[in-house]
Coordinates of C-alpha atoms in Angstrom, one line a residue:
F1 CA 69.0 149.9 -42.4
L2 CA 70.5 152.4 -40.1
T3 CA 66.9 153.2 -39.5
D4 CA 66.0 149.6 -38.6
I5 CA 68.7 149.7 -36.0
F6 CA 67.5 152.8 -34.5
L7 CA 64.1 151.6 -34.3
N8 CA 65.2 148.1 -32.5
V9 CA 67.5 149.5 -29.9
L10 CA 64.8 152.1 -29.5
F11 CA 62.2 149.3 -28.6
R12 CA 64.2 146.8 -27.1
A13 CA 64.9 149.8 -24.4
E14 CA 61.1 149.6 -23.5
K15 CA 60.6 145.7 -23.3
T16 CA 57.7 144.0 -22.1
E17 CA 57.3 143.2 -18.5
V18 CA 55.3 139.4 -18.1
L19 CA 55.9 138.9 -14.3
S20 CA 53.1 140.5 -11.7
E21 CA 54.0 142.7 -9.0
D22 CA 54.1 139.8 -6.7
L23 CA 56.8 137.8 -8.9
L24 CA 58.7 140.8 -9.2
Q25 CA 59.1 140.8 -5.2
V26 CA 59.8 137.1 -4.9
E27 CA 62.6 137.6 -7.2
K28 CA 64.5 139.8 -5.0
R29 CA 63.8 137.7 -2.2
L30 CA 65.2 134.4 -4.1
E31 CA 68.3 136.9 -4.2
L32 CA 68.5 137.4 -0.6
V33 CA 67.9 134.1 0.4
K34 CA 70.5 132.8 -1.6
Q35 CA 72.9 135.1 -0.1
V36 CA 71.8 133.9 3.6
S37 CA 72.2 130.5 2.7
H38 CA 75.5 130.4 1.1
S39 CA 77.0 132.2 3.8
T40 CA 75.3 130.0 6.9
H41 CA 76.5 126.8 4.6
K42 CA 79.6 127.9 4.7
K43 CA 80.6 128.9 8.7
L44 CA 78.5 125.4 9.6
T45 CA 81.1 123.6 7.4
A46 CA 83.8 125.8 9.2
C47 CA 82.3 124.3 12.5
L48 CA 82.5 120.7 11.7
Q49 CA 85.7 119.3 13.3
G50 CA 85.5 116.1 11.1
Q51 CA 86.4 116.0 7.6
Q52 CA 83.7 116.8 5.6
G53 CA 82.0 113.9 3.8
A54 CA 84.0 111.4 4.7
E55 CA 83.1 108.3 6.6
A56 CA 82.7 107.8 10.6
D57 CA 86.1 106.0 10.9
K58 CA 88.1 108.7 9.2
R59 CA 86.6 111.1 10.7
S60 CA 87.1 109.8 14.0
K61 CA 91.0 109.4 13.3
K62 CA 91.5 113.6 12.8
L63 CA 88.8 114.6 15.4
P64 CA 90.8 116.5 18.1
L65 CA 88.7 115.0 21.2
T66 CA 89.9 111.2 19.6
T67 CA 93.3 113.1 19.8
L68 CA 93.1 114.0 23.2
A69 CA 91.4 110.9 24.5
Q70 CA 94.5 109.0 22.7
C71 CA 96.8 111.3 24.9
L72 CA 95.0 111.1 28.1
M73 CA 95.2 107.0 27.8
E74 CA 98.8 106.6 27.1
G75 CA 99.2 109.0 29.9
S76 CA 97.5 106.9 31.9
A77 CA 99.6 103.9 31.1
I78 CA 102.7 106.0 31.7
L79 CA 101.5 106.9 35.2
G80 CA 99.9 103.3 35.9
D81 CA 96.6 102.4 37.9
D82 CA 97.8 102.7 40.9
T83 CA 98.1 106.6 40.8
L84 CA 95.5 109.0 41.4
L85 CA 96.5 110.7 38.2
G86 CA 96.8 107.5 36.3
K87 CA 93.1 106.6 37.1
M88 CA 91.9 110.1 36.6
L89 CA 93.6 109.9 32.9
K90 CA 92.0 106.9 32.3
L91 CA 88.3 107.8 33.2
C92 CA 88.8 111.3 31.4
G93 CA 90.5 108.9 28.6
E94 CA 87.6 106.6 28.1
T95 CA 85.1 109.5 28.6
E96 CA 86.3 111.9 25.8
D97 CA 86.7 109.0 23.5
K98 CA 82.5 108.5 24.0
L99 CA 82.4 112.3 23.5
A100 CA 84.2 111.7 20.4
Q101 CA 82.0 109.4 18.8
E102 CA 79.1 111.4 20.1
L103 CA 80.4 114.3 18.2
I104 CA 80.9 112.2 14.8
H105 CA 77.4 111.2 15.1
F106 CA 76.0 114.6 15.5
E107 CA 78.2 116.2 12.6
L108 CA 77.1 113.4 10.3
Q109 CA 73.4 114.4 11.1
V110 CA 74.1 118.2 11.0
E111 CA 75.7 117.4 7.6
R112 CA 72.8 115.2 6.2
D113 CA 70.0 116.9 7.6
V114 CA 71.0 120.7 7.1
I115 CA 74.3 121.9 5.3
E116 CA 73.7 119.7 2.2
P117 CA 70.0 120.9 2.1
L118 CA 71.0 124.5 2.5
F119 CA 74.0 123.9 -0.5
L120 CA 71.0 122.6 -2.6
L121 CA 68.8 125.7 -2.0
A122 CA 72.0 127.8 -2.1
E123 CA 73.8 126.5 -4.9
V124 CA 71.2 124.7 -7.0
E125 CA 67.7 125.4 -6.7
I126 CA 67.4 128.9 -6.4
P127 CA 70.4 129.3 -9.1
N128 CA 67.7 126.9 -11.3
I129 CA 65.2 129.8 -10.7
Q130 CA 67.5 132.8 -11.9
K131 CA 68.5 131.0 -14.9
Q132 CA 65.2 130.5 -16.0
R133 CA 64.3 134.2 -14.9
K134 CA 67.3 135.1 -17.7
H135 CA 65.7 132.7 -20.1
L136 CA 62.6 134.4 -19.7
A137 CA 64.0 137.8 -20.3
K138 CA 65.9 136.7 -23.3
L139 CA 62.4 135.3 -24.5
V140 CA 60.8 138.8 -23.8
L141 CA 63.4 140.1 -25.5
D142 CA 63.2 138.0 -28.5
M143 CA 59.3 138.5 -28.6
D144 CA 59.5 142.5 -28.6
S145 CA 62.2 142.1 -31.5
S146 CA 59.9 140.3 -33.6
R147 CA 56.9 142.5 -32.7
T148 CA 59.0 145.6 -33.5
R149 CA 60.1 144.3 -37.0
W150 CA 56.6 143.3 -38.2
Q151 CA 55.1 146.9 -37.0
Q152 CA 58.1 148.4 -38.8
T153 CA 57.0 146.6 -42.2
S154 CA 53.5 147.4 -41.2
K155 CA 54.3 151.4 -41.5
S156 CA 56.7 150.8 -44.5
S157 CA 53.9 149.2 -46.5
G158 CA 51.8 152.6 -45.8
L159 CA 48.9 150.9 -44.4
S160 CA 47.4 151.4 -41.1
S161 CA 48.8 149.6 -38.0
S162 CA 45.6 148.2 -37.2
L163 CA 45.5 146.3 -40.3
Q164 CA 47.1 143.1 -41.5
P165 CA 50.5 144.0 -43.4
A166 CA 50.4 142.4 -47.3
G167 CA 53.1 140.0 -48.4
A168 CA 54.9 136.9 -47.5
K169 CA 57.4 139.2 -45.4
A170 CA 55.1 140.3 -43.3
D171 CA 53.1 136.9 -42.6
A172 CA 56.7 135.5 -41.4
L173 CA 56.9 137.9 -39.1
R174 CA 53.6 137.5 -37.5
E175 CA 54.4 134.2 -37.4
E176 CA 57.5 134.7 -35.7
M177 CA 55.9 136.9 -33.3
E178 CA 53.4 134.7 -32.6
E179 CA 55.8 131.8 -31.8
A180 CA 58.1 134.1 -29.6
A181 CA 55.1 135.1 -27.5
N182 CA 54.0 131.2 -27.1
R183 CA 57.5 130.5 -25.8
V184 CA 57.2 133.8 -23.6
E185 CA 53.9 132.5 -22.4
I186 CA 55.2 129.0 -21.3
C187 CA 58.7 130.0 -19.7
R188 CA 56.5 132.4 -17.4
D189 CA 54.1 130.0 -16.6
Q190 CA 57.0 127.3 -15.6
L191 CA 58.9 130.3 -14.1
S192 CA 55.9 131.4 -12.0
A193 CA 55.4 127.6 -10.7
D194 CA 58.8 127.9 -9.5
M195 CA 58.6 130.9 -7.9
Y196 CA 55.3 130.3 -6.0
S197 CA 56.7 126.9 -5.4
F198 CA 59.8 128.8 -3.5
V199 CA 57.3 130.7 -1.3
A200 CA 55.6 127.8 -0.4
K201 CA 58.4 125.8 0.6
E202 CA 59.7 128.3 2.9
I203 CA 58.8 127.0 5.9
D204 CA 60.8 123.7 5.2
Y205 CA 63.7 125.9 4.4
A206 CA 63.2 127.6 7.9
N207 CA 62.9 123.8 9.2
Y208 CA 66.8 123.1 8.3
F209 CA 67.7 125.6 11.3
Q210 CA 65.1 124.0 13.9
T211 CA 66.8 120.6 12.7
L212 CA 70.2 122.3 13.8
I213 CA 69.1 123.1 16.8
E214 CA 67.4 119.7 17.7
V215 CA 70.1 117.9 16.8
Q216 CA 72.5 120.0 18.6
A217 CA 70.1 120.0 21.9
E218 CA 70.4 115.7 21.4
Y219 CA 74.3 115.7 21.0
H220 CA 74.2 118.2 24.0
R221 CA 72.0 116.1 26.1
K222 CA 74.0 112.8 25.4
S223 CA 77.3 113.9 26.5
L224 CA 75.9 115.9 29.7
T225 CA 74.8 112.1 30.3
L226 CA 77.9 110.9 29.6
L227 CA 79.5 113.4 31.9
Q228 CA 77.3 113.0 34.5
A229 CA 77.9 109.2 34.6
V230 CA 81.4 109.6 35.0
L231 CA 81.6 112.1 37.3
P232 CA 80.6 110.2 40.3
Q233 CA 83.2 108.0 39.8
I234 CA 85.9 110.6 39.5
K235 CA 84.9 111.9 42.4
A236 CA 84.8 108.5 44.3
Q237 CA 88.4 107.8 43.1
Q238 CA 89.5 111.1 44.1
E239 CA 87.5 110.5 47.9
A240 CA 89.3 107.1 48.1
W241 CA 92.4 108.5 47.6
V242 CA 93.8 109.0 51.4
E243 CA 96.9 111.4 50.5
K244 CA 95.0 114.5 50.1
P245 CA 96.5 118.0 51.6
S246 CA 95.6 118.8 55.1
F247 CA 96.5 122.3 55.3
G248 CA 93.6 124.8 54.8
K249 CA 91.3 121.9 54.9
P250 CA 88.6 121.4 57.3
L251 CA 89.2 119.3 60.0
E252 CA 86.2 117.2 59.8
E253 CA 87.4 116.6 56.2
H254 CA 90.5 115.6 56.9
L255 CA 89.8 113.2 59.5
T256 CA 86.8 111.6 57.9
I257 CA 89.2 111.1 54.6
S258 CA 92.3 110.0 56.5
G259 CA 90.2 107.8 59.1
R260 CA 91.9 109.3 61.8
E261 CA 91.1 110.8 65.0
I262 CA 93.7 113.1 65.5
A263 CA 95.0 115.4 62.3
F264 CA 98.0 114.3 60.5
P265 CA 100.2 117.5 60.7
I266 CA 99.3 117.7 64.5
E267 CA 100.5 114.0 65.5
A268 CA 103.2 114.3 63.2
C269 CA 104.6 117.3 64.6
V270 CA 103.9 116.9 68.2
T271 CA 105.3 113.3 68.0
M272 CA 108.8 115.0 66.7
L273 CA 108.6 117.6 69.0
L274 CA 108.4 115.0 72.1
E275 CA 111.7 113.5 70.4
C276 CA 113.8 116.5 69.7
G277 CA 112.3 119.5 70.8
M278 CA 111.3 119.7 74.7
Q279 CA 114.3 121.3 75.4
E280 CA 114.4 123.8 72.6
E281 CA 114.5 127.6 74.0
G282 CA 111.9 129.6 72.7
L283 CA 110.1 126.7 71.1
F284 CA 106.8 127.8 68.8
R285 CA 108.1 131.7 69.8
V286 CA 111.2 131.5 67.6
A287 CA 110.5 131.7 63.9
P288 CA 111.6 129.0 61.8
S289 CA 113.6 129.0 58.4
A290 CA 111.1 130.0 55.8
S291 CA 112.6 127.7 53.3
K292 CA 112.3 124.5 55.8
L293 CA 109.0 125.7 57.1
K294 CA 107.6 125.8 53.5
K295 CA 109.3 122.1 52.9
L296 CA 107.9 120.8 55.9
K297 CA 104.3 121.6 55.4
A298 CA 105.1 120.2 51.7
A299 CA 105.9 117.3 53.1
L300 CA 103.2 117.1 55.5
D301 CA 100.6 117.6 52.9
C302 CA 102.2 114.6 51.2
C303 CA 101.8 112.8 54.3
V304 CA 105.4 111.9 54.0
V305 CA 107.8 113.1 56.6
D306 CA 111.7 112.5 57.3
V307 CA 112.0 112.3 61.3
Q308 CA 115.5 112.2 61.0
E309 CA 115.8 115.5 58.9
Y310 CA 113.5 117.6 60.5
S311 CA 115.0 116.4 64.3
A312 CA 118.0 119.1 63.3
D313 CA 114.9 122.0 63.2
P314 CA 112.4 121.4 66.1
H315 CA 111.5 125.3 65.4
A316 CA 110.2 124.6 61.9
I317 CA 108.2 121.6 63.3
A318 CA 106.7 123.8 65.4
G319 CA 106.0 126.8 63.0
A320 CA 104.5 124.0 61.1
L321 CA 102.1 122.8 63.7
K322 CA 101.3 126.6 64.3
S323 CA 100.3 127.0 60.3
Y324 CA 98.5 124.0 60.1
L325 CA 96.1 125.6 63.0
R326 CA 95.8 129.1 61.4
E327 CA 95.2 127.8 58.4
L328 CA 92.0 125.7 59.1
P329 CA 89.1 127.2 58.0
E330 CA 87.6 127.0 61.2
P331 CA 89.5 127.5 64.7
L332 CA 90.3 124.3 66.4
M333 CA 88.1 126.1 69.5
T334 CA 85.0 126.5 66.9
F335 CA 83.5 130.0 65.7
E336 CA 79.9 128.5 67.3
L337 CA 81.7 128.7 70.6
Y338 CA 83.5 131.7 70.5
D339 CA 81.6 134.3 72.6
E340 CA 81.2 131.6 75.2
W341 CA 85.0 131.1 75.5
I342 CA 85.3 135.0 75.9
Q343 CA 82.9 135.6 78.3
A344 CA 84.3 132.9 80.5
S345 CA 88.0 134.4 80.1
N346 CA 85.9 137.4 81.6
I347 CA 84.9 136.2 84.6
Q348 CA 86.7 137.0 87.6
E349 CA 86.5 134.4 90.0
Q350 CA 88.6 131.9 89.3
D351 CA 86.7 128.7 90.1
K352 CA 84.1 130.1 88.3
K353 CA 86.3 131.2 85.4
L354 CA 87.4 127.5 85.0
Q355 CA 84.1 125.5 85.5
A356 CA 83.0 128.1 82.5
L357 CA 86.1 127.0 80.4
W358 CA 85.4 123.6 81.2
N359 CA 81.7 123.9 80.0
A360 CA 82.5 125.3 76.6
C361 CA 85.2 122.9 76.4
E362 CA 82.6 119.7 76.9
K363 CA 80.4 121.6 73.9
L364 CA 83.3 120.7 71.6
P365 CA 82.5 118.9 68.8
K366 CA 84.2 115.2 69.0
A367 CA 86.7 116.0 66.4
N368 CA 87.6 119.0 67.7
H369 CA 87.6 118.0 71.4
N370 CA 90.1 114.9 70.5
N371 CA 92.5 117.3 68.7
I372 CA 92.1 120.2 71.3
R373 CA 92.9 117.5 74.1
Y374 CA 95.7 116.1 72.4
L375 CA 97.4 119.5 71.7
I376 CA 96.7 120.9 75.3
K377 CA 98.2 117.5 76.8
F378 CA 101.1 118.1 74.7
L379 CA 101.8 121.5 75.9
S380 CA 101.2 120.9 79.6
K381 CA 103.9 118.1 79.1
L382 CA 106.0 120.8 77.1
S383 CA 105.6 123.0 80.3
E384 CA 107.2 120.8 82.2
Y385 CA 110.5 121.8 80.8
Q386 CA 109.9 125.6 80.9
D387 CA 113.0 126.0 83.0
V388 CA 115.1 124.9 80.0
N389 CA 112.8 125.7 77.0
K390 CA 111.3 129.2 78.7
M391 CA 107.9 128.5 77.5
T392 CA 105.5 128.8 80.6
P393 CA 102.0 128.3 80.0
S394 CA 101.5 132.4 79.5
N395 CA 104.3 132.2 77.1
M396 CA 102.7 129.3 75.0
A397 CA 99.0 130.7 75.2
I398 CA 100.1 134.1 74.1
V399 CA 101.8 132.8 70.9
L400 CA 99.5 129.7 70.1
G401 CA 96.3 131.3 71.6
P402 CA 95.4 133.4 68.6
N403 CA 96.0 130.2 66.4
L404 CA 93.4 128.0 68.5
L405 CA 90.7 130.8 68.6
W406 CA 89.9 133.7 66.9
P407 CA 86.4 135.5 65.8
Q408 CA 84.4 134.9 62.5
A409 CA 84.4 138.2 61.4
E410 CA 88.1 139.6 61.9
G411 CA 88.1 143.6 62.8
N412 CA 90.5 146.2 63.6
I413 CA 94.2 144.4 64.1
T414 CA 95.0 146.7 66.6
E415 CA 92.1 146.1 68.6
M416 CA 92.5 142.2 67.9
M417 CA 95.9 142.5 69.8
T418 CA 94.9 144.4 72.5
T419 CA 91.9 143.2 73.5
V420 CA 91.1 139.6 71.9
S421 CA 94.5 138.3 72.2
L422 CA 94.0 139.4 75.8
Q423 CA 91.1 137.4 76.3
I424 CA 92.3 134.5 74.4
V425 CA 95.5 133.8 76.2
G426 CA 93.0 134.2 79.4
I427 CA 91.5 131.1 78.0
I428 CA 94.1 128.9 77.0
E429 CA 96.7 129.7 79.5
P430 CA 94.9 128.2 82.7
I431 CA 93.8 125.3 80.1
I432 CA 97.5 124.6 79.9
Q433 CA 98.2 124.6 83.6
H434 CA 95.3 122.4 84.6
A435 CA 95.4 119.8 81.2
D436 CA 94.8 117.1 83.7
W437 CA 91.4 118.6 85.0
F438 CA 90.2 119.7 81.8
F439 CA 91.3 116.3 80.5
P440 CA 92.0 113.8 82.8
G441 CA 93.8 110.7 82.0
E442 CA 97.2 109.5 80.1
I443 CA 97.4 109.6 76.9
E444 CA 99.4 108.0 73.6
F445 CA 101.0 110.7 71.6
N446 CA 102.4 108.2 68.7
I447 CA 99.0 106.8 68.1
T448 CA 99.8 105.6 64.5
G449 CA 103.1 104.2 65.2
N450 CA 104.7 105.8 62.4
Y451 CA 107.3 108.0 63.8
G452 CA 111.0 107.0 64.7
S453 CA 112.9 108.1 67.4
P454 CA 116.2 109.5 66.0
V455 CA 118.8 110.4 68.2
H456 CA 118.1 113.7 69.9
V457 CA 120.4 116.4 69.0
N458 CA 120.8 119.2 72.0
H459 CA 120.4 122.3 70.5
N460 CA 121.1 124.5 73.6
A461 CA 124.8 123.9 73.5
N462 CA 125.0 125.3 76.9
Y463 CA 122.9 122.5 78.6
S464 CA 124.1 118.8 78.5
S465 CA 121.2 117.0 78.9
M466 CA 117.4 117.2 79.2
P467 CA 116.1 117.4 82.8
S468 CA 113.6 115.3 84.2
P469 CA 110.0 116.5 84.7
D470 CA 110.4 114.7 88.0
M471 CA 113.4 116.4 89.2
D472 CA 113.0 119.2 92.1
P473 CA 113.0 122.4 90.1
A474 CA 116.0 123.6 92.3
D475 CA 118.0 120.8 90.9
R476 CA 117.1 121.5 87.5
R477 CA 119.1 125.3 87.7
Q478 CA 122.6 125.2 86.2
P479 CA 125.2 126.3 88.0
E480 CA 126.8 128.3 85.8
Q481 CA 124.6 131.4 85.2
A482 CA 127.0 133.1 83.1
R483 CA 127.1 130.5 80.5
R484 CA 123.1 130.9 79.4
P485 CA 122.4 132.8 76.6
L486 CA 120.7 136.3 77.8
S487 CA 117.3 135.4 77.0
V488 CA 117.3 132.6 79.5
A489 CA 119.1 134.9 82.3
T490 CA 116.6 137.5 81.7
D491 CA 113.5 135.0 81.8
N492 CA 114.8 133.8 84.7
M493 CA 114.9 137.5 86.5
M494 CA 111.4 137.9 84.9
L495 CA 110.0 135.0 87.1
E496 CA 112.0 136.0 89.7
F497 CA 110.0 140.0 89.5
Y498 CA 107.0 138.3 89.2
K499 CA 107.2 136.7 92.9
K500 CA 109.0 139.4 94.3
D501 CA 105.8 141.8 93.7
G502 CA 103.1 139.0 95.0
F503 CA 102.5 136.9 92.1
K504 CA 102.7 133.3 92.4
E505 CA 103.7 130.8 89.7
A506 CA 100.6 129.0 88.5
G507 CA 99.9 125.7 89.5
T508 CA 101.8 125.9 93.3
N509 CA 101.2 127.0 96.5
S510 CA 103.7 128.0 99.2
T511 CA 101.9 125.8 101.7
Q512 CA 100.2 123.0 100.0
G513 CA 102.3 122.6 96.7
P514 CA 100.8 121.7 93.4
L515 CA 96.7 122.1 93.5
W516 CA 94.5 120.7 91.0
P517 CA 90.9 121.5 91.0
A518 CA 88.6 118.3 91.9
R519 CA 86.2 117.1 89.0
G520 CA 83.8 115.6 91.2
C521 CA 81.4 118.2 91.0
G522 CA 82.3 119.2 88.1
R523 CA 83.9 122.7 89.7
P524 CA 86.7 122.9 91.1
V525 CA 86.9 123.6 95.1
C526 CA 90.4 125.0 95.4
W527 CA 92.5 127.2 93.2
P528 CA 96.2 128.6 93.2
A529 CA 97.0 131.8 93.7
V530 CA 97.7 133.1 90.0
P531 CA 96.8 136.4 88.5
S532 CA 93.4 137.2 87.5
Q533 CA 94.4 138.5 84.0
P534 CA 97.4 136.9 82.3
I535 CA 100.5 139.0 81.7
P536 CA 100.0 139.6 77.8
Y537 CA 102.4 139.8 75.2
P538 CA 101.1 141.5 72.5
A539 CA 103.2 142.3 69.3
K540 CA 103.9 145.7 69.3
H541 CA 107.5 147.4 68.5
P542 CA 109.7 147.4 71.5
V543 CA 109.8 151.2 72.2
T544 CA 106.2 151.6 71.9
L545 CA 105.5 148.6 74.4
W546 CA 108.5 150.4 76.5
T547 CA 106.3 153.6 76.8
E548 CA 103.3 151.4 77.6
L549 CA 105.1 149.2 79.9
S550 CA 106.3 152.3 81.8
S551 CA 103.1 153.8 82.2
G552 CA 101.3 150.8 83.2
V553 CA 98.7 151.3 80.6
L554 CA 99.1 148.0 78.7
L555 CA 98.7 145.7 81.4
G556 CA 96.2 147.7 83.4
L557 CA 98.7 147.2 86.7
G558 CA 98.7 151.2 87.1
P559 CA 101.4 152.9 89.3
A560 CA 102.5 149.2 90.6
L561 CA 104.3 148.5 87.1
S562 CA 105.3 152.0 86.7
S563 CA 107.3 151.6 89.9
C564 CA 108.6 148.1 88.7
C565 CA 109.6 149.7 85.5
S566 CA 111.6 152.3 87.6
S567 CA 114.2 149.7 88.5
P568 CA 117.3 149.3 86.0
G569 CA 117.3 145.9 86.6
R570 CA 113.6 144.9 86.1
S571 CA 113.2 147.2 83.4
F572 CA 116.3 145.4 81.4
C573 CA 114.6 142.1 82.1
L574 CA 111.3 143.2 81.1
Y575 CA 112.3 144.9 77.9
K576 CA 114.1 141.7 77.0
H577 CA 111.5 139.6 77.7
F578 CA 108.7 141.7 75.4
D579 CA 111.3 142.0 72.8
Q580 CA 111.4 138.6 72.5
I581 CA 108.0 137.8 72.4
S582 CA 107.0 140.6 70.0
A583 CA 109.6 139.4 67.5
H584 CA 108.9 136.0 67.4
S585 CA 104.8 135.9 68.4

């Protein structure tokens, strides 16, 4: 008995291999394909946003895009269709709902054409082949066992292995062995057929992944078509919305959207300053409150301005106007004409210089020309009150010039302040001085009529009322000089200093009175005696500025200025005047 067990185990260990080498390789590949298919099926299922196996309606309710679309539509209903946000939410909500429907259709198709076939491959087809392979292995084992027993019986009978064993037992064992071999043959053929079929169907399995990409491509094409269809509607709604920010936006874009000729911040600020800022000392020079300036800029961006509120702070209005001009992507006087403006400022002969400036001005685009005309006319009007507000054309050119023109590629800041800024002052000052020659005719500042006339508040307590520009300059002076602020007194001393040293006030002549160049031939026929180079006020530290003033280097006046600075009274007024300009420009 123990001998039979030993022989049985021995021969079982040396079982017969009934599969060819090719089929053995297929058997190994089956396991790999099963692993890959199972992993891919699992990951694809995780990508589904809807509930797997559910109908389209049930999928839609739990889809994140559907929830988002509902949220957007509810937000649109809350804000209303009369607001830009409400319109945007409605359009986007409708679009997201359509995208959700496309997503549901896409997932159903992927589930039907890719996920389910992969599941069948990994969990049904390949396991069936592997199950059949295990069954074949068992049949082979049984066949080998029957053969072993038959051989054992043959040896025990003393017969040769090549002879048929005698007796009923040997016949029974032989029949059992033949039946087992027959079962092995049938199972092997079936398994071989299934394995070859698997190899032949590999192209079908590969098509699952091709189908996945094709379905994804179709889904994204349809989604893109939906988005491309709604984008023009969204852009049209935004372009039709008038209330757009103006700070930092191109002038042409702002004017086109708002349907205006003059930029809203320019008109709003100028109109308010005409009402409450013409007598304000240091307008455009004195720095406003940062919080007030920020608030006013935000209000101007919304096209909502409380005239009554800001009439109490003209410096904030002036600061907002300067900020708008500086934040333009392109200066009001344009990059294209920058070189021409600079060349004109370098001309020494005054009549030729004016003509060159006029030629450059005429080349400005219409929108820029209209706005620079509007602004220069205002600055000219503001200069009529220079005895009160201390803002001469030169001062205005210093503080506003860099906001009207600057080079496209800004270089070293020191070079900008010492060279370019001086040239820009030489451009802006004569244009302000002779605004009626550059831009003849009257101008209506409150074009839209949207700004009221609040009760004027006199912010300079030393002045009881605004003097009329038609009043004689001598009559404008207040009799009580001691009551004026130090800055006002020193500015007047500065004017006296210019006169005593041979400089005449711009735009006047001692014998002829006010002179304006004629426009009949396009160039001036006479020109008032003004310095060929405007007196600059660069933004420098007072100590540095004083050193350069003392040596006459900064202004290029040489010994003349050095001798002037030696006078204690004059040196004090020069220092005070430049100190204020450097602090606020």
